[in-house]
Short mmCIF file of C-alpha atoms and ligand atoms in Angstrom, two decimals:
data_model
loop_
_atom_site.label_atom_id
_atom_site.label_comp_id
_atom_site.label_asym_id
_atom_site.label_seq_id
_atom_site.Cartn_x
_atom_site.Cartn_y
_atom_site.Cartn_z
CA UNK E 231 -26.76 2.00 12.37
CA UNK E 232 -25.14 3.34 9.13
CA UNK E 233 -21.66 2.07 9.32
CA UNK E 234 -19.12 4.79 8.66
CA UNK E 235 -15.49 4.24 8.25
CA UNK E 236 -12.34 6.43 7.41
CA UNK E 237 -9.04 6.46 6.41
CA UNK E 238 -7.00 9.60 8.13
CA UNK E 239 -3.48 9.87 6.88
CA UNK E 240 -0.96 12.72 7.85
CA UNK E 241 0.59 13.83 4.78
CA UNK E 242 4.17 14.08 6.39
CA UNK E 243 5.33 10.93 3.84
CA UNK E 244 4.56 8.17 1.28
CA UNK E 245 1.41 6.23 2.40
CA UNK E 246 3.19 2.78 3.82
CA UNK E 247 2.02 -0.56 3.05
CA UNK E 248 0.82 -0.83 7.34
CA UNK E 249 -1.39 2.81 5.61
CA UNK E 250 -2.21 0.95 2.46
CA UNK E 251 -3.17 -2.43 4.66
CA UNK E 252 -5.46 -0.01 7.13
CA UNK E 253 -7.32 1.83 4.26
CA UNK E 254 -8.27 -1.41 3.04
CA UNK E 255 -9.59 -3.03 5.93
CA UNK E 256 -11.38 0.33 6.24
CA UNK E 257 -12.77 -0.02 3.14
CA UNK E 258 -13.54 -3.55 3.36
CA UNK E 259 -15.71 -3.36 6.40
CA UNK E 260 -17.24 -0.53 5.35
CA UNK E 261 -18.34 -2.35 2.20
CA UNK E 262 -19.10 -5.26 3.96
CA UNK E 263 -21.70 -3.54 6.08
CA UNK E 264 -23.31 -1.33 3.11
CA UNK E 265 -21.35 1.44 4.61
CA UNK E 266 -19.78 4.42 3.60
CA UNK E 267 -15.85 4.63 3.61
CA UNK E 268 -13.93 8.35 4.23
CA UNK E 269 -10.47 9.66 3.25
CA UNK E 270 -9.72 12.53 5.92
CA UNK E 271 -6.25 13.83 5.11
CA UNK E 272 -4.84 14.95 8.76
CA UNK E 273 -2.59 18.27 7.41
CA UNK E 274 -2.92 19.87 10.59
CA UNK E 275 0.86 19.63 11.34
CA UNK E 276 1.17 22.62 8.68
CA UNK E 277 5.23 22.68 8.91
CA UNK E 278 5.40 18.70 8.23
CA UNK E 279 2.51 18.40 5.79
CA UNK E 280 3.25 18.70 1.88
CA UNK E 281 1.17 18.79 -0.95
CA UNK E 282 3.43 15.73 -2.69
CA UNK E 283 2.58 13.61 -0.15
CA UNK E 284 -0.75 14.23 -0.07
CA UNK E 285 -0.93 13.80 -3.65
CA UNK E 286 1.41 10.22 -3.60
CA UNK E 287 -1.43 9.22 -1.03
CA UNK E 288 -4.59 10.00 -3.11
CA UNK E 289 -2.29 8.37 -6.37
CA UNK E 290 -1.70 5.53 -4.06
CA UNK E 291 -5.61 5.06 -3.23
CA UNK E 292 -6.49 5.45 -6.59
CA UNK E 293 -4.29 2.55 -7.40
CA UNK E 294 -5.18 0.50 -4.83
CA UNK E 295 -8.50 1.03 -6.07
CA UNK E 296 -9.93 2.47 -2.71
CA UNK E 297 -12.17 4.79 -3.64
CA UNK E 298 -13.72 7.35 -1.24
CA UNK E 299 -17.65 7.10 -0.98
CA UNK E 300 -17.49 11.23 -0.33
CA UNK E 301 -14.50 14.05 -1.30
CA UNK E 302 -11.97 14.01 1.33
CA UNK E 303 -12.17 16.49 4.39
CA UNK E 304 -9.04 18.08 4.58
CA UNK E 305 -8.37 18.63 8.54
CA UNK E 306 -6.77 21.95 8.49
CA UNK E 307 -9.70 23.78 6.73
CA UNK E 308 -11.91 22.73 10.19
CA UNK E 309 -9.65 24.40 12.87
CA UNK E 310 -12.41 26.59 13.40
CA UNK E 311 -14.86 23.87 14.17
CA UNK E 312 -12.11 22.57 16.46
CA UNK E 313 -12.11 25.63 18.65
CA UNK E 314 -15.93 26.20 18.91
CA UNK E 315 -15.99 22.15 20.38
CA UNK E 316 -13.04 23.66 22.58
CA UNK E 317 -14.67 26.80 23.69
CA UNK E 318 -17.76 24.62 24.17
CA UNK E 319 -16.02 22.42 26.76
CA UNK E 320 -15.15 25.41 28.33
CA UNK E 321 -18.40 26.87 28.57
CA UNK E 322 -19.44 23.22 29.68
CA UNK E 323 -17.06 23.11 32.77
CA UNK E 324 -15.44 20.05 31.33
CA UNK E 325 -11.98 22.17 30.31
CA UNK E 326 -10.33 24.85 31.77
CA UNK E 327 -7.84 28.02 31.21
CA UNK E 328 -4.30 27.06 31.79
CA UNK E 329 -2.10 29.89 31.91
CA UNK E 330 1.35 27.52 32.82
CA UNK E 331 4.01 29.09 31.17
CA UNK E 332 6.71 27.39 28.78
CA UNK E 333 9.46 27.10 31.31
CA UNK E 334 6.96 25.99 34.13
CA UNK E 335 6.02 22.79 32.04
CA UNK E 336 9.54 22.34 31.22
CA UNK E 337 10.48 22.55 34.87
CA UNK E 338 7.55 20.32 35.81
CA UNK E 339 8.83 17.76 32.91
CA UNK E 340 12.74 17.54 34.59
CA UNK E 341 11.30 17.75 38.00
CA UNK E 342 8.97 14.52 36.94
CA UNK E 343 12.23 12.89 35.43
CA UNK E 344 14.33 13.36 38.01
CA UNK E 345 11.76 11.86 40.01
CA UNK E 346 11.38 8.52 37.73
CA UNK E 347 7.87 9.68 37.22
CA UNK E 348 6.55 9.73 33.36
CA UNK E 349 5.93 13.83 32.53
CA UNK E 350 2.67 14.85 33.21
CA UNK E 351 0.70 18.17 33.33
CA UNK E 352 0.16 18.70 37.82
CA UNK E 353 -3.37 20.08 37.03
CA UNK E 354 -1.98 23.39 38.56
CA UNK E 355 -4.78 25.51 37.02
CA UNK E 356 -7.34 23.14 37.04
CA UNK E 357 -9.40 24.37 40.36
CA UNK E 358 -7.45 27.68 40.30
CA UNK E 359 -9.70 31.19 40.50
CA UNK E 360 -9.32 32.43 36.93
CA UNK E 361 -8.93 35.58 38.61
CA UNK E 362 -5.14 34.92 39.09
CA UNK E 363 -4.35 34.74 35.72
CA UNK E 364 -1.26 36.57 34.78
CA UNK E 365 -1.99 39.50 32.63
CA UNK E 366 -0.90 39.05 28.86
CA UNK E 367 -0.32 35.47 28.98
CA UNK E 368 -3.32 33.82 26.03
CA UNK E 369 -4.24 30.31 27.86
CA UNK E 370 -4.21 26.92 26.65
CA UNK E 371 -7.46 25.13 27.27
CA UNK E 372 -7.16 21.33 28.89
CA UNK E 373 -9.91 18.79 28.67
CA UNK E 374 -10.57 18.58 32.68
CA UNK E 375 -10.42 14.83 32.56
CA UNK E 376 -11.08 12.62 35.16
CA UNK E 377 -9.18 11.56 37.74
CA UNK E 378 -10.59 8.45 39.42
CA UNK E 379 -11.36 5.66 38.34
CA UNK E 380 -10.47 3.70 34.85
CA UNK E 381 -10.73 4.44 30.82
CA UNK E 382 -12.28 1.66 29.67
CA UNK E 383 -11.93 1.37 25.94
CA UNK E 384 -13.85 -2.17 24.13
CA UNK E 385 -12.02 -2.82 21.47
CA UNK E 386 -13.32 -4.89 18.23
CA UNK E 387 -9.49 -6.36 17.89
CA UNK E 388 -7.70 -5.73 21.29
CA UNK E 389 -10.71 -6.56 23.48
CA UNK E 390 -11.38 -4.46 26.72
CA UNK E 391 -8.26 -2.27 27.19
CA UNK E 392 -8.26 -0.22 29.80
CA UNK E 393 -6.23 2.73 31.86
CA UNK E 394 -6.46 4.32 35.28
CA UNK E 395 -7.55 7.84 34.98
CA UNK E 396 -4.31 8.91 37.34
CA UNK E 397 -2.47 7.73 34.75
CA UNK E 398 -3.62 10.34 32.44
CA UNK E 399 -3.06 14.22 32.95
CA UNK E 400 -5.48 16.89 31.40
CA UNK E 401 -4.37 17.08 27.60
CA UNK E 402 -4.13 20.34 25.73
CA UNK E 403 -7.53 20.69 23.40
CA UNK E 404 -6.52 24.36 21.95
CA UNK E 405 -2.90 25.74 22.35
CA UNK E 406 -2.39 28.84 23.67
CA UNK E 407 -1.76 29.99 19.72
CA UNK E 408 -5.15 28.97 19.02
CA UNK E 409 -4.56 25.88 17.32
CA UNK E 410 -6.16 22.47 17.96
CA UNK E 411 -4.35 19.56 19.01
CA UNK E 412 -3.94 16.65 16.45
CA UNK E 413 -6.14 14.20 19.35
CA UNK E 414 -9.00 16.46 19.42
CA UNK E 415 -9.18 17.45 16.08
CA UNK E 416 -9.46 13.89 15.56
CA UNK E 417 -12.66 13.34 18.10
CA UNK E 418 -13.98 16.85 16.88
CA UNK E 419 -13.77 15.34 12.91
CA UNK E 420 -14.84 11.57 13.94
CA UNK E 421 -17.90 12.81 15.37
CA UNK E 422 -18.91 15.40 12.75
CA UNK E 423 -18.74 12.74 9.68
CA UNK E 424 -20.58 10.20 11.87
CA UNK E 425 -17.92 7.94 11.88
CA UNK E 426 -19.18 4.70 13.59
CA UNK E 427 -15.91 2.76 13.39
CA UNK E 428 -12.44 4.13 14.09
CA UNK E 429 -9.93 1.15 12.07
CA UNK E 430 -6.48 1.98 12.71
CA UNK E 431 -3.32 1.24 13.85
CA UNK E 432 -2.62 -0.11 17.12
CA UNK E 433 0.46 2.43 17.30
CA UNK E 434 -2.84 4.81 18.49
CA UNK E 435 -4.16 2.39 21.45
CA UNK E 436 -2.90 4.85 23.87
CA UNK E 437 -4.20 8.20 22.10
CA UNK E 438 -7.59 6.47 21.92
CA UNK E 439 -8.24 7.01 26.03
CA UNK E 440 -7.81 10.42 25.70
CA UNK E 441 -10.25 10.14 22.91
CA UNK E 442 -13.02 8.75 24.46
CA UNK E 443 -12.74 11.66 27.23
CA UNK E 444 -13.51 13.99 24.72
CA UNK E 445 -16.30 12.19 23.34
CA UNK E 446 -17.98 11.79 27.10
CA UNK E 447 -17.34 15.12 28.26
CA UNK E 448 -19.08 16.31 24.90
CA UNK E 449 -22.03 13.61 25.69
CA UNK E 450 -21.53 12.02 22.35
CA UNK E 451 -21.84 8.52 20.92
CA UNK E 452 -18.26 7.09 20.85
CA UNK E 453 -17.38 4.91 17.94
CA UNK E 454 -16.32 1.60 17.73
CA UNK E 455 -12.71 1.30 17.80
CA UNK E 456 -10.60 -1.62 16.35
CA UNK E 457 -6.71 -1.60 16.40
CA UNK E 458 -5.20 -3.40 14.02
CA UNK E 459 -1.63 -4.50 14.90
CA UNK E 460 1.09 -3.16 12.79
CA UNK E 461 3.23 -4.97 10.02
CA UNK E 462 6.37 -6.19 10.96
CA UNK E 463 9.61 -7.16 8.66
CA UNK E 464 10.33 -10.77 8.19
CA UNK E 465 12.90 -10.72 11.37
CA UNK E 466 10.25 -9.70 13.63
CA UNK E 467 11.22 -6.08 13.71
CA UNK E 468 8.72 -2.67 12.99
CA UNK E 469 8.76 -2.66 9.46
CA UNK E 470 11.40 -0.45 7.74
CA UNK E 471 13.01 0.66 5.02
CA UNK E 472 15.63 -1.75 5.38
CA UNK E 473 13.23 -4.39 5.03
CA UNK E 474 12.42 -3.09 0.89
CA UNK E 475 9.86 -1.10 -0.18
CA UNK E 476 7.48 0.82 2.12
CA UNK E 477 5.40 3.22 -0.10
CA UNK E 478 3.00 1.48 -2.05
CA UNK E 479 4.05 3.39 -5.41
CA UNK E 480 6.99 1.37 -4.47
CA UNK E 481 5.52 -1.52 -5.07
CA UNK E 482 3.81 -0.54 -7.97
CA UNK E 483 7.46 0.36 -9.45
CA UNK E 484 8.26 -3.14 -8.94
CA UNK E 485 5.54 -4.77 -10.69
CA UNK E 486 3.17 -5.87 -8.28
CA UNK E 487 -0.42 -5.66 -9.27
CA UNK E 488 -2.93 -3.28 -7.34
CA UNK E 489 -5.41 -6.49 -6.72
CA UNK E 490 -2.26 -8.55 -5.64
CA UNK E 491 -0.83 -6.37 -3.29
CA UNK E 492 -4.49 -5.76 -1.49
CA UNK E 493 -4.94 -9.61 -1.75
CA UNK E 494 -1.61 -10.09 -0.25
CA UNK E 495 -2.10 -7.23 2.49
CA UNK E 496 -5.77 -8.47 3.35
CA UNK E 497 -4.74 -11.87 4.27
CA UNK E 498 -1.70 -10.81 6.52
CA UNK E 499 -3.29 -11.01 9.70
CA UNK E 500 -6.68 -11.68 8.57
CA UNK E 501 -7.69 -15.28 8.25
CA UNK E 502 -9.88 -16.77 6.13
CA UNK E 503 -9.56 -20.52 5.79
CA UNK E 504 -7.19 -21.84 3.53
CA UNK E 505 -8.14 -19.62 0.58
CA UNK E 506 -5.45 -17.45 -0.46
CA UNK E 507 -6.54 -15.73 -3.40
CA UNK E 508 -9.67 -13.63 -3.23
CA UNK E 509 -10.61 -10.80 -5.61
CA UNK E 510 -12.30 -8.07 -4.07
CA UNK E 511 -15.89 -9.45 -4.40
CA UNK E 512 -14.76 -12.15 -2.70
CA UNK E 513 -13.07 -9.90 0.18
CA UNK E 514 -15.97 -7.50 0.88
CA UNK E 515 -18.37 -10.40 1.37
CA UNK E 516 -16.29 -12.29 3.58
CA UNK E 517 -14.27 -9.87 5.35
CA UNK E 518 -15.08 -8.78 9.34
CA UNK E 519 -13.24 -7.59 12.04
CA UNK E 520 -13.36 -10.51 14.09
CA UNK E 521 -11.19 -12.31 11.47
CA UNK E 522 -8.00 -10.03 12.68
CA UNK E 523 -5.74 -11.02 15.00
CA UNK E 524 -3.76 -9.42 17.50
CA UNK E 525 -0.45 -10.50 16.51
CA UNK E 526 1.94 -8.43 14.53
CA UNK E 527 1.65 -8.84 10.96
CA UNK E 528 4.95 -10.55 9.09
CA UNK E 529 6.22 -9.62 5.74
CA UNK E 530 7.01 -12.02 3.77
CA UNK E 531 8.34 -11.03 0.63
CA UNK E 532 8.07 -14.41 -0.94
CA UNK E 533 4.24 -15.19 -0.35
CA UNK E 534 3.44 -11.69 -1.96
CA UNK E 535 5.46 -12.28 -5.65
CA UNK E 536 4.08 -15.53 -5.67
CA UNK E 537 0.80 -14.12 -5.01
CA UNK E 538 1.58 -11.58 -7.98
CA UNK E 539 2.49 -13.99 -9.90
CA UNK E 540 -1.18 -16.19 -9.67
CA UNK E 541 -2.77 -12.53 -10.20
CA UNK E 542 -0.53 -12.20 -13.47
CA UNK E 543 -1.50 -15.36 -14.86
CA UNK E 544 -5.13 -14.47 -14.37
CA UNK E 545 -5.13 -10.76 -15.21
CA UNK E 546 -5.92 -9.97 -18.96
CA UNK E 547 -3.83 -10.03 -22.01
CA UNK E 548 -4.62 -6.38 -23.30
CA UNK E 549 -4.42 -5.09 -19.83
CA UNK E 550 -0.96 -6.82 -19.40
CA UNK E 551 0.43 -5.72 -22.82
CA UNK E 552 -0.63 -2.42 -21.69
CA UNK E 553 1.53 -2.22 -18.29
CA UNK E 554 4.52 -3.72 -20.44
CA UNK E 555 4.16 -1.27 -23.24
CA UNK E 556 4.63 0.97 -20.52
CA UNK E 557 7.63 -0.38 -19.04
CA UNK E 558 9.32 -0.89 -22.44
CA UNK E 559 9.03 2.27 -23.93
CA UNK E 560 11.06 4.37 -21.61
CA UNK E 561 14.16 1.67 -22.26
CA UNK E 562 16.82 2.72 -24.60
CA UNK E 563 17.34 0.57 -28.10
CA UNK E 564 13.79 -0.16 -28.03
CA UNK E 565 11.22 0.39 -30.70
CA UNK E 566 8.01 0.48 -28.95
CA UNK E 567 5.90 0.77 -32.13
CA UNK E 568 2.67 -1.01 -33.35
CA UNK E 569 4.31 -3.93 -34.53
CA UNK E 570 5.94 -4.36 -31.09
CA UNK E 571 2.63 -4.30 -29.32
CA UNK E 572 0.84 -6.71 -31.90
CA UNK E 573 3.44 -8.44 -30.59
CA UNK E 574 3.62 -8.37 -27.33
CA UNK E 575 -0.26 -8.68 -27.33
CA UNK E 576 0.06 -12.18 -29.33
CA UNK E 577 2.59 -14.08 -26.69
CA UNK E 578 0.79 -12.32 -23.65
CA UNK E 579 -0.53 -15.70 -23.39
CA UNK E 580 2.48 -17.54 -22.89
CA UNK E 581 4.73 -14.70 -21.15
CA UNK E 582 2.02 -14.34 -18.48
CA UNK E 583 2.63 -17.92 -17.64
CA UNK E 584 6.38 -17.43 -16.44
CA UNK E 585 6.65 -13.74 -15.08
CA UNK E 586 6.35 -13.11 -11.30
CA UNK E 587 6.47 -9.59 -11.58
CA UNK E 588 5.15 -6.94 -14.24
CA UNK E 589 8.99 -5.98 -14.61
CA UNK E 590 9.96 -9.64 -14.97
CA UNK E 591 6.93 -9.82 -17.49
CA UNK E 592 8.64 -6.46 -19.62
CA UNK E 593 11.88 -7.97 -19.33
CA UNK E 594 10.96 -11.26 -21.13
CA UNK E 595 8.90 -9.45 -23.28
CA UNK E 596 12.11 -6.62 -24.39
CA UNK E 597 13.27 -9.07 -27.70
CA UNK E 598 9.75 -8.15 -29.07
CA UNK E 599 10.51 -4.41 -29.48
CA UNK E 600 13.65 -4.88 -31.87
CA UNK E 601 13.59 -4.97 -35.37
CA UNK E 602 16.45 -7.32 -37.35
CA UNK E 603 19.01 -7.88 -34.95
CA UNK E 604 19.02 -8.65 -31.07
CA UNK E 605 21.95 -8.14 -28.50
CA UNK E 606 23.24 -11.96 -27.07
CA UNK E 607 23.38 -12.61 -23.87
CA UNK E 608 26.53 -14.87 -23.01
CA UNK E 609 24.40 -18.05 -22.81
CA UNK E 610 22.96 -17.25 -25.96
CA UNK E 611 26.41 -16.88 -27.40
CA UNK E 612 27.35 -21.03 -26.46
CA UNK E 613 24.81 -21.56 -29.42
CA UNK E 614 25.88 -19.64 -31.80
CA UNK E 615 28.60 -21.78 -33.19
CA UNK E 616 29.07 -23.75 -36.71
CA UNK E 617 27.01 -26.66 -35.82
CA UNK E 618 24.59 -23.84 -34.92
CA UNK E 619 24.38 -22.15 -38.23
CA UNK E 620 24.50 -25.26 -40.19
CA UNK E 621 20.46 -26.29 -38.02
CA UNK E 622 20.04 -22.06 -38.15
CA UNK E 623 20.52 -22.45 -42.18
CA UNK E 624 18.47 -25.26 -43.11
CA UNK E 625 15.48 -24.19 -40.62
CA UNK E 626 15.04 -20.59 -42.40
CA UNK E 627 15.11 -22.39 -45.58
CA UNK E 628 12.39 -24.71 -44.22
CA UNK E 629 10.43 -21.66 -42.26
CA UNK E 630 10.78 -19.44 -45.53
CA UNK E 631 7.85 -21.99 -46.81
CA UNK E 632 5.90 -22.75 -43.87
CA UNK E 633 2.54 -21.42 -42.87
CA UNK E 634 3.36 -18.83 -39.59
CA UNK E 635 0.98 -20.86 -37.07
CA UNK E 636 2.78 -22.52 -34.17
CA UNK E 637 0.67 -25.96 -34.79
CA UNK E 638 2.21 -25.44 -38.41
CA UNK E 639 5.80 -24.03 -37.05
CA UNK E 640 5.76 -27.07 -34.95
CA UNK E 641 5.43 -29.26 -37.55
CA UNK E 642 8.39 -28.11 -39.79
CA UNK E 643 10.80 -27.98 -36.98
CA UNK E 644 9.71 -31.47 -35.73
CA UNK E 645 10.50 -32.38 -39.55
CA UNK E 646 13.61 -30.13 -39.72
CA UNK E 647 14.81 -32.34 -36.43
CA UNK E 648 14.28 -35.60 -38.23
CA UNK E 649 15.93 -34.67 -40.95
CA UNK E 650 19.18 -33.32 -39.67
CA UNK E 651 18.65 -36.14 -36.86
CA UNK E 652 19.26 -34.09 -34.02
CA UNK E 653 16.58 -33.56 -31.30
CA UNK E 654 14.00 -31.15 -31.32
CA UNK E 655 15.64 -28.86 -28.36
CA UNK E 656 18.77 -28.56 -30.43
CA UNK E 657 16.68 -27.29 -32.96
CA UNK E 658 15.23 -24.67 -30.63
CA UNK E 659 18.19 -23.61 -29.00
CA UNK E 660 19.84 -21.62 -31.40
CA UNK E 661 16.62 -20.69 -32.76
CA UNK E 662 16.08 -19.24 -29.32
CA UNK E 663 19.05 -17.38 -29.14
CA UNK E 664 18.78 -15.72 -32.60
CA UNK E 665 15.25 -14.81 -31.95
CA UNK E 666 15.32 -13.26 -28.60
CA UNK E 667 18.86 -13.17 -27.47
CA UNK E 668 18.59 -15.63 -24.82
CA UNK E 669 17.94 -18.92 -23.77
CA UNK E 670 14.59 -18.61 -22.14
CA UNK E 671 11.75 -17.56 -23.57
CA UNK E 672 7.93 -19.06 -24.09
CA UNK E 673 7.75 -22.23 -26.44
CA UNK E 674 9.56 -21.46 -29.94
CA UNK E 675 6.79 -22.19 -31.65
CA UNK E 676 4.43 -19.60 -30.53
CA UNK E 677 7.33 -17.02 -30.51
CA UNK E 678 8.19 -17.49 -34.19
CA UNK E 679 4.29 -16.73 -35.14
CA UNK E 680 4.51 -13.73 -32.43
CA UNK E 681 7.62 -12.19 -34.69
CA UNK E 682 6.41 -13.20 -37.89
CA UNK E 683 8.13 -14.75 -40.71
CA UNK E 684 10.10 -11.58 -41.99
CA UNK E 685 11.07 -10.48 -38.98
CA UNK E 686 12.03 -14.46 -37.86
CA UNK E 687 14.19 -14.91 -41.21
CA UNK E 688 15.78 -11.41 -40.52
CA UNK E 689 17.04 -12.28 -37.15
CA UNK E 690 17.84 -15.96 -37.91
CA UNK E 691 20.34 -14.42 -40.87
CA UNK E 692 21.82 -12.32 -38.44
CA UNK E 693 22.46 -14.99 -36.25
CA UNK E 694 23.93 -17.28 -38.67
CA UNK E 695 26.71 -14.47 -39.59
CA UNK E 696 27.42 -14.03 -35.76
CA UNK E 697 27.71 -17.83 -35.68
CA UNK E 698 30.33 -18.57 -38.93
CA UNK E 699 32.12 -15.51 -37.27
N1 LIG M 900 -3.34 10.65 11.08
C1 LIG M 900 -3.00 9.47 11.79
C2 LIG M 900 -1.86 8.76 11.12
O1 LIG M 900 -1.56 9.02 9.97
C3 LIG M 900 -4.16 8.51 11.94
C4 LIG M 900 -5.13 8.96 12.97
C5 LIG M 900 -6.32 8.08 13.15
O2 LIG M 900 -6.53 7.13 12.36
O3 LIG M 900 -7.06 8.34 14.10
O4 LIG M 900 -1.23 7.92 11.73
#
C-alpha cells in the first residue's frame, strides 16, 4: 500500500502550534513510509474562510519546512464532486430526501432538551413515501445510517473506539441549499486523493464515526485513522492564548528556529528514548505512530528555548548573521551596513554560544551596528569612572600598536594588567562597557578583533570623555 497522508486546515485563523505539531507528524509518517504527504485547505465554510489565513498557513508550512509532495486541493473548488457522491447515495438507497423544515428541527431540538435527551434528527423522513413531500420545499439529503448495532473505529493511537449506532442520528450529506457538509466533504476528498492515513486531532474522534458510515455505505476502503491528543498549556488546560504564542509565525517572531520548534513539537508526546535533539533525518527514520501516546501533550515553555538554544549553537554562522541582519535593520540608531555584517559574521561564533533565542542573539549582537559611540546601559555606567579612564587610556595606547588578533589582543591586555597591576577583568570591564555599552558580551578579546582597531580606539576615546566627565 502507498501510504498517503494529509494535512487539512480550515483557513478560519493562524495555523496553531497543536496544527503545526499535526502537519508534522503527517509529514513524518508519510516520509517514514516512502509516502506521499497532502496539504488540503478545508475553505468550505466560505463566510469564515480568508485568503490571509490561508496564506499565514502555507507561510507557516513553508517555514516549518513541510513541504507538500502535490499542489494543495482547495476544498471549495470540489463541491461538485461532493454532490455527485451525495446524489450517488441517493440513487444507492443509502440516503434519503428530508424535507423537515427549519422550525420542525428546532422544535425537535427543545423538545429533545426539555427531555434531557442530546438533539438528534427523529429519522422522520427516513421510511416516509417521497410522495408526501411538501411542494416547494428543496430537501436535504441524510446519510441513512444505521441504527443497530456499534461504530467500531481501530484507531492507530486511541485503540478500538467505538459507538452505538442509536447514538448517532442520520447526518446531513447535502443541505437543502446544495452545499456539502464539512464531514462529508471530508470522506468525499479522503477517498479521492487515496488517502491511506487520516493523522489528526483527537478533537475529531467523534466526527470520525460518522465518517466511516460514509465510507461503508459508498463500499470504499476506509483509511487508517490515528488521533493524536491535543496540546495542552503548562497548567493542564486546552492550550490558549493566555498560555503565549499560538500561531507558529508567532514563534518565528520570537526567535525560535523552524528545526527547533519541529524538534521541540515532535518529541511532545512522541517518545523516543532519551534523545532529545533529532534533525529531521533523524525524525523521519525513526518516527511511527506507535511512539504517540494518548495523553495530552504539555507545553513547556522552558524545554523548547532551551531546545532553541542547542539548535542555535549548532546552526551556521552565515545563516545566523543572516536572521540577525534581519532583526537589526528595522531598529532605529542602527547602521546595518557592510561593516556591521562583517561584523556580526566574525563574533557569530561566540554570540551563538550565549543566545537562547534569535532575538536574544540580535540583541547581543545591536553594539556591532554603531559606528563611534554606543548608548550605556546603567551597569555600564559603574565603570566608567576615573580609575576607569586612567586603564581605558593606557590600553588604547597599548591597542593603537598591537596586531588586531584576539591571541595577539590577549596578549597586550594580559601585559596592560601586569603593568598597571590590576587584574585582567578590571581590564575588561570598562573595556566592555566602552565597546558595547554593557557588561556582557562574548570574550573581549574576540570582540575587539570583531570591531577592529579604528573603530575600538574610536569608542574607547569616547568612553574615556564620558568617564573624566
Ligand atoms: N479542517 C479540520 C481542522 O482544521 C481538519 C479536518 C481533518 O483533519 O479531517 O480542524
Amino acid at each position: 500500500m502507498t501510504i498517503r497522508t494529509r494535512f487539512a486546515p480550515s483557513p478560519t485563523g493562524l495555523l496553531h502550534i497543536g496544527g503545526a505539531r499535526t502537519a508534522l507528524f503527517n509529514f513524518l509518517f508519510a516520509r517514514h513510509h516512502g509516502g506521499q504527504f497532502l496539504l488540503r485547505i478545508e475553505d468550505t465554510d466560505r463566510a469564515r474562510s480568508t485568503e490571509a489565513a490561508t496564506r499565514a498557513i502555507l507561510d507557516s508550512l513553508e517555514w516549518l519546512g513541510l513541504h507538500a509532495d502535490e499542489p494543495a486541493v482547495f476544498q471549495s473548488t470540489r463541491a461538485a464532486r461532493h454532490t455527485e457522491v451525495a446524489r450517488a447515495l441517493l440513487a444507492a438507497g443509502q440516503a434519503y430526501r428530508c424535507y423537515a423544515s427549519a422550525e420542525e428541527l428546532r422544535e425537535m431540538r427543545e423538545q429533545a432538551m426539555r427531555e434531557g435527551r442530546p438533539p438528534r434528527y427523529d429519522g422522520r423522513w427516513r421510511d416516509r413515501d417521497p410522495a408526501d413531500a411538501p411542494a416547494g420545499v428543496t430537501p436535504a439529503i441524510r446519510l441513512r445510517a444505521p441504527r443497530e448495532g456499534e461504530t467500531v473505529v481501530d484507531d492507530l493511537v486511541q485503540g478500538s473506539v467505538r459507538v452505538g449506532n442509536a447514538e448517532l442520528d442520520d447526518m446531513i450529506i447535502l443541505r437543502s441549499d446544495g452545499t456539502p457538509t464539512y464531514l462529508h466533504a471530508v470522506v468525499v476528498d479522503d477517498h479521492d486523493m487515496a488517502i491511506s492515513h487520516v493523522i489528526r486531532g483527537d478533537d475529531h474522534l467523534t466526527n470520525t464515526f460518522r465518517q466511516v458510515q460514509i465510507y461503508r455505505a459508498m463500499g470504499w476502503d476506509e483509511p487508517r485513522f490515528a488521533h493524536i491528543p491535543l496540546i495542552h498549556g503548562p497548567d493542564g488546560a486546552k492550550y490558549s492564548k493566555r498560555h503565549g504564542a499560538e500561531g507558529v509565525l508567532e514563534f518565528r517572531d520570537q526567535g525560535f528556529l523552524p528545526e527547533a520548534l519541529c524538534n521541540y513539537l515532535l518529541r511532545l508526546g512522541w517518545g523516543h528514548g532519551d534523545s532529545e535533539i533529532l534533525d529531521r533525518a533523524e525524525a523521519i527514520s525513526l518516527f511511527d505512530l506507535d511512539g504517540v501516546g494518548r495523553g495530552a501533550a504539555r507545553m513547556d515553555f522552558a524545554k523548547l528555548t532551551h531546545v532553541n538554544a542547542v539548535w542555535i549553537r549548532g546552526t551556521d554562522d552565515r545563516r545566523l548573521t543572516d536572521e540577525v541582519l534581519a532583526r537589526l535593520r528595522p531598529r532605529a540608531g542602527l547602521v546595518v551596513d557592510a561593516t556591521a555584517e562583517a561584523r556580526v559574521l566574525s563574533l557569530m561564533p561566540h554570540l551563538k554560544e550565549r543566545a537562547r533565542t534569535l532575538v536574544e542573539l540580535a540583541d547581543n549582537a545591536a553594539f556591532l551596528a554603531l559606528h563611534g559611540t554606543v548608548p550605556y546601559d546603567d551597569k555600564a555606567r559603574t565603570h566608567l569612572t576615573p580609575v576607569g579612564a586612567a586603564l581605558l587610556t593606557a590600553v588604547a595606547v597599548r591597542l593603537a600598536d598591537t596586531d588586531f588578533t584576539p591571541a595577539a589582543i590577549d596578549q597586550a591586555l594580559r601585559q596592560q594588567a601586569e603593568a598597571s597591576a590590576v587584574k585582567l577583568g578590571q581590564i575588561a570591564q570598562p573595556l566592555r562597557a566602552a565597546l558595547t555599552g554593557s557588561t556582557s558580551s562574548p570574550g573581549i578579546d574576540v570582540t575587539l578583533a570583531a570591531l577592529g582597531r579604528e573603530e575600538s580606539l574610536r569608542r574607547i576615546a569616547a568612553a574615556i570623555d564620558v568617564a573624566r566627565g
